[in-house]
mmCIF file of C-alpha atoms and ligand atoms in Angstrom:
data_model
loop_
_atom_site.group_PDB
_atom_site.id
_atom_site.type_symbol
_atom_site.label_atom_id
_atom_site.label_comp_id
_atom_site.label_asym_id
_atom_site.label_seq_id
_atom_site.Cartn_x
_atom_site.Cartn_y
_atom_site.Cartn_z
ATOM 1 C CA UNK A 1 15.862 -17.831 -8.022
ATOM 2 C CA UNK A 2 16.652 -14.863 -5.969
ATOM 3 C CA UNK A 3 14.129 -12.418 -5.503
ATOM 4 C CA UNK A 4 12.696 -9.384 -3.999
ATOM 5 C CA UNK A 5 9.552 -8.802 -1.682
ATOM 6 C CA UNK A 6 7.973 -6.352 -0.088
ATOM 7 C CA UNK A 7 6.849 -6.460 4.183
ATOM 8 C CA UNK A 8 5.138 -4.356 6.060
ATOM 9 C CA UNK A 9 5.513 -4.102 9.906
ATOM 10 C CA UNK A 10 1.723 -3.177 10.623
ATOM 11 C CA UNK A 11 0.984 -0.795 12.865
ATOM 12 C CA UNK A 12 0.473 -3.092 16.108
ATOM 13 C CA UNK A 13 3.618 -4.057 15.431
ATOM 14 C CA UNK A 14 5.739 -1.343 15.606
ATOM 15 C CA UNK A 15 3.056 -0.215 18.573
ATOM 16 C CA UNK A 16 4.429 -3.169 20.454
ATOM 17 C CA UNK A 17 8.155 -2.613 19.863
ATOM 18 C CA UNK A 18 8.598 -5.618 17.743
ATOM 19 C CA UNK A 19 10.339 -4.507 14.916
ATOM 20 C CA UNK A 20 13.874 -6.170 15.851
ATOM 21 C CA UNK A 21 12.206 -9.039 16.598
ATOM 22 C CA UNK A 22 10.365 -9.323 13.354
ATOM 23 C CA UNK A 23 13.323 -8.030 11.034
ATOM 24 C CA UNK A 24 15.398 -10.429 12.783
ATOM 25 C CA UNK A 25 13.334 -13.446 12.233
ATOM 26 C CA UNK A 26 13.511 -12.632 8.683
ATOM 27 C CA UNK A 27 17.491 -12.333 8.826
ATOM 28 C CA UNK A 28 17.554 -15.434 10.487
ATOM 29 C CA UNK A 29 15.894 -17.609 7.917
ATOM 30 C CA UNK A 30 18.550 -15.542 5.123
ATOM 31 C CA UNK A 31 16.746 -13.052 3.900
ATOM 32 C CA UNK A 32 18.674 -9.435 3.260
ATOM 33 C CA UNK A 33 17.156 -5.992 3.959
ATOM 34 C CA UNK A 34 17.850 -4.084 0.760
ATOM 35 C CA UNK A 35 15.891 -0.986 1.793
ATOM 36 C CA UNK A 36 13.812 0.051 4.639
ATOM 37 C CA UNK A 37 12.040 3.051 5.995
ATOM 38 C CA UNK A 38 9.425 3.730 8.599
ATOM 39 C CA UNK A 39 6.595 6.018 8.150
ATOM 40 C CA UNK A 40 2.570 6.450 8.031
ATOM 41 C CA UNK A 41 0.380 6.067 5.321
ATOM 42 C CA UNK A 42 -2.300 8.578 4.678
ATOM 43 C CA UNK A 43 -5.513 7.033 4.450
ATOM 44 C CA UNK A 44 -5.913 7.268 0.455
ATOM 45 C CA UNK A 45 -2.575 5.828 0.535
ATOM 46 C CA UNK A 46 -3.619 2.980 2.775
ATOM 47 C CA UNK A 47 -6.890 2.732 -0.133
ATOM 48 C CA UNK A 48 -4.753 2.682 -2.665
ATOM 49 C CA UNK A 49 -1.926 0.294 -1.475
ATOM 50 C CA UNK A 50 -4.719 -2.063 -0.887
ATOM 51 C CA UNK A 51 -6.915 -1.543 -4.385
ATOM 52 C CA UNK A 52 -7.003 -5.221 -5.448
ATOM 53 C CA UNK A 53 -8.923 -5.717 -2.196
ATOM 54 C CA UNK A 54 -11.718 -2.747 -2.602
ATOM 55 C CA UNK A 55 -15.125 -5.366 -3.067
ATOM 56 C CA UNK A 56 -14.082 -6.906 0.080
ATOM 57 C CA UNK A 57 -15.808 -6.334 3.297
ATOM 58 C CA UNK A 58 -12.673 -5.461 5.375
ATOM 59 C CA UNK A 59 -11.054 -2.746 2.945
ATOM 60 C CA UNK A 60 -12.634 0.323 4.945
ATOM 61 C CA UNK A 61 -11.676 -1.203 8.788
ATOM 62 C CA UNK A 62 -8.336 -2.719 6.810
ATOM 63 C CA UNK A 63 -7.049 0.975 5.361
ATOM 64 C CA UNK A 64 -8.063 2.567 8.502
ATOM 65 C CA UNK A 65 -5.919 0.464 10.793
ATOM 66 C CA UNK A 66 -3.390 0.633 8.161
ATOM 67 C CA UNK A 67 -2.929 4.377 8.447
ATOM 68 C CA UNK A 68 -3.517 4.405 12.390
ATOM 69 C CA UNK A 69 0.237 4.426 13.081
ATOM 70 C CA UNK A 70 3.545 4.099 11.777
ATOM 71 C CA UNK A 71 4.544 0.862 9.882
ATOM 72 C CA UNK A 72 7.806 -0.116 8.978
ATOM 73 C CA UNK A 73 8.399 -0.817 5.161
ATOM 74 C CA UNK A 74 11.163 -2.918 3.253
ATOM 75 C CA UNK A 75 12.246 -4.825 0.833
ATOM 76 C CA UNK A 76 13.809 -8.212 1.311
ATOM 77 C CA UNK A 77 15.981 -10.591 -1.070
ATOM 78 C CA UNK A 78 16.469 -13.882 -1.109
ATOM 79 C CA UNK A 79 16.090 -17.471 -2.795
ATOM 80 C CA UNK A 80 12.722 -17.350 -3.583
ATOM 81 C CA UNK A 81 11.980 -14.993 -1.430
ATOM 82 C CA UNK A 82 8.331 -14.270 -2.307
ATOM 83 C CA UNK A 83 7.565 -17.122 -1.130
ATOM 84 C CA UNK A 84 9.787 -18.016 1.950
ATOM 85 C CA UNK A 85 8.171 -14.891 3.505
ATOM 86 C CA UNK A 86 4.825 -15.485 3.170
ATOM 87 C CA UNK A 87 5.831 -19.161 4.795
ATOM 88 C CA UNK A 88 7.606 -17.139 7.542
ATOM 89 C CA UNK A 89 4.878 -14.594 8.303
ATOM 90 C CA UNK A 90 2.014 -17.662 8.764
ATOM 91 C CA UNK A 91 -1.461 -17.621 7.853
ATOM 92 C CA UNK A 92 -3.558 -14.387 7.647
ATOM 93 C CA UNK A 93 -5.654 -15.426 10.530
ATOM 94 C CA UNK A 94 -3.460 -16.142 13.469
ATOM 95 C CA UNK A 95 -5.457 -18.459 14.798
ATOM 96 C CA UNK A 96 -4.965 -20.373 11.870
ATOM 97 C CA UNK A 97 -0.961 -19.929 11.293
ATOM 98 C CA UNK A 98 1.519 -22.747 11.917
ATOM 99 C CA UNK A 99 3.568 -22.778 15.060
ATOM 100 C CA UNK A 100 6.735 -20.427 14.625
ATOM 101 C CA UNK A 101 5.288 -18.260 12.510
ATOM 102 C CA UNK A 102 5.427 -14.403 12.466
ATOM 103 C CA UNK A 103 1.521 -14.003 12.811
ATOM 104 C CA UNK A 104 1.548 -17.342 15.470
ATOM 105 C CA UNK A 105 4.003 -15.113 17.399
ATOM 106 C CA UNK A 106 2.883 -11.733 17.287
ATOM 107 C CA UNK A 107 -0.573 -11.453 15.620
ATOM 108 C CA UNK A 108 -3.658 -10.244 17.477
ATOM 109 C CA UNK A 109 -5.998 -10.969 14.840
ATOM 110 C CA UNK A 110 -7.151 -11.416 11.567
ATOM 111 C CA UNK A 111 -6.995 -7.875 11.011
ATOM 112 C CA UNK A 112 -3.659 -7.056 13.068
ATOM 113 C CA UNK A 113 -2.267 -9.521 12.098
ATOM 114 C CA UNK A 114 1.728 -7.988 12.852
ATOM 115 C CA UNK A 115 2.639 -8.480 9.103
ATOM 116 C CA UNK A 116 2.530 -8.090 5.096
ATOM 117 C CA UNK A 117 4.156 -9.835 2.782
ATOM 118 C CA UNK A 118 4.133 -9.777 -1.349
ATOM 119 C CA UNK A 119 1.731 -12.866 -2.804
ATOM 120 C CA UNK A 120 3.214 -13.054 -5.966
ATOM 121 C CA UNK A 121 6.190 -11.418 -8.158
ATOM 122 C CA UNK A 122 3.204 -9.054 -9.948
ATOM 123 C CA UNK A 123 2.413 -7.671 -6.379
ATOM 124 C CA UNK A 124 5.924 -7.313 -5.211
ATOM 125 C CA UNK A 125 7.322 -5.448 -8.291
ATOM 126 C CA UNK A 126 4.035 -3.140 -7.820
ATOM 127 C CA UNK A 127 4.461 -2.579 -3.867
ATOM 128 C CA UNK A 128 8.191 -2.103 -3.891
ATOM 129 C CA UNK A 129 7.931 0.326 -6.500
ATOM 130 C CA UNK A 130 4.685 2.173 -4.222
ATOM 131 C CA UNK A 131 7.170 2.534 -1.617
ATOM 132 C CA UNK A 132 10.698 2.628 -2.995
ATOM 133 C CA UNK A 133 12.840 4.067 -5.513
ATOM 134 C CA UNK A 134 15.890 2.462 -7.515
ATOM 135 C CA UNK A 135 18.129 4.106 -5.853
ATOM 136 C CA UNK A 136 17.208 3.145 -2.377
ATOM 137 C CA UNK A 137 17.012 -0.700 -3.007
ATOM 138 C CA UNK A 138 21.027 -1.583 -2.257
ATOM 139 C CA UNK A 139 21.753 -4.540 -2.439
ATOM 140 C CA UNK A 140 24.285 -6.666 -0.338
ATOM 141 C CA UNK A 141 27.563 -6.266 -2.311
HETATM 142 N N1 UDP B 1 -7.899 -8.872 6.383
HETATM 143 C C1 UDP B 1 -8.925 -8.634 7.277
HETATM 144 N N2 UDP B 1 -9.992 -9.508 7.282
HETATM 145 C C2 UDP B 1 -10.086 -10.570 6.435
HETATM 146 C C3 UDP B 1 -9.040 -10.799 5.524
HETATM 147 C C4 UDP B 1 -7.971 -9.932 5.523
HETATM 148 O O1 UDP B 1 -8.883 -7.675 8.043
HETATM 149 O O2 UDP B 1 -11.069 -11.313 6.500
HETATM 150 C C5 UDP B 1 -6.749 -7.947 6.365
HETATM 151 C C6 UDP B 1 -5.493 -8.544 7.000
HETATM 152 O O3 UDP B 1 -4.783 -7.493 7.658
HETATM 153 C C7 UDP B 1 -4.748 -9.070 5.796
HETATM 154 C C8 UDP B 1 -5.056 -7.988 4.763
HETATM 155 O O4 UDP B 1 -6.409 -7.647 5.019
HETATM 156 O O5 UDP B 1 -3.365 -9.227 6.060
HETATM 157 C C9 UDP B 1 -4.926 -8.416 3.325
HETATM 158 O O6 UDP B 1 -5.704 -9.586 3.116
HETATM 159 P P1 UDP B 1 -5.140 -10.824 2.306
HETATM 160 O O7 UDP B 1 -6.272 -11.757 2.065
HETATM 161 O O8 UDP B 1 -4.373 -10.319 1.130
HETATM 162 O O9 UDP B 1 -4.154 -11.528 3.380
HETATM 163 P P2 UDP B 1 -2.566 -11.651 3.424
HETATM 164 O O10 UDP B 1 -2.076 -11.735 1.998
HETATM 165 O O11 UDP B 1 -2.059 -10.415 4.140
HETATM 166 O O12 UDP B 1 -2.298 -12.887 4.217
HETATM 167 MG MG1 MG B 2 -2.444 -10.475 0.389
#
């Protein structure tokens, strides 16, 4: 089925200058950018992209980092894209992601970890729609 997911570019990635690189390991593997912007979250932003994660131990240090800088945001399409990404990006620890892998590339850490991707089609219908209006997700033809 095709479908749409939301990434992130987290902020020590576009720090590093890696945001060709990432979007075009994406494009190689078939996905489609259907809309993309870069910007910064706010912290409450940050808080609230991030709500289902509020019990956990890492949601102040996570939100922080994740309104440190600017992150790129889009939405990519594809067959089964939800899942293809997160197979793309790697595991959330880099230490633990496969060879090849966004986070085996790029990530620092568990934390900075280069990348976000949509878990589920729940989470990426809520996190486009945080991000993105109809009218900027275009797709291909
Ligand atoms: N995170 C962290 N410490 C942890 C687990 C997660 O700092 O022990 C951060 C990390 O940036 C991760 C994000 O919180 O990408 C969201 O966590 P989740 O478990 O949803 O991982 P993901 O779905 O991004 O792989
Ligand atoms: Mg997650």
């Amino acid at each position: 089925m095709i479908e749409r997911t939301l990434v992130m570019i987290k902020p020590d990635g576009v720090q590093r200058n890696l945001i060709g690189k990432v979007i075009s390991i994406f494009e190689e593997k078939g996905l489609r950018v259907v809309a993309l912007k870069k910007l910064r979250l706010t912290k409450d932003q940050a808080k609230a992209f991030y709500i289902v994660h509020k019990e956990r131990p890492f949601y102040e240090d996570l939100t922080n980092y994740m309104s440190s800088g600017p992150i790129v945001a889009m939405v990519l399409e594809g067959e089964s894209a939800i899942t293809r990404v997160r197979e793309i990006m790697g595991a959330t620890d880099p230490k633990e992601a496969k060879e090849g892998t966004i986070r085996k590339l790029f990530g620092l850490d568990k934390e900075k970890n280069t990348v976000h991707g949509s878990d589920s089609p729940e989470s990426a219908q809520r996190e486009i729609a945080f991000f993105f209006s109809e009218q900027e997700l275009l797709a291909v033809d």
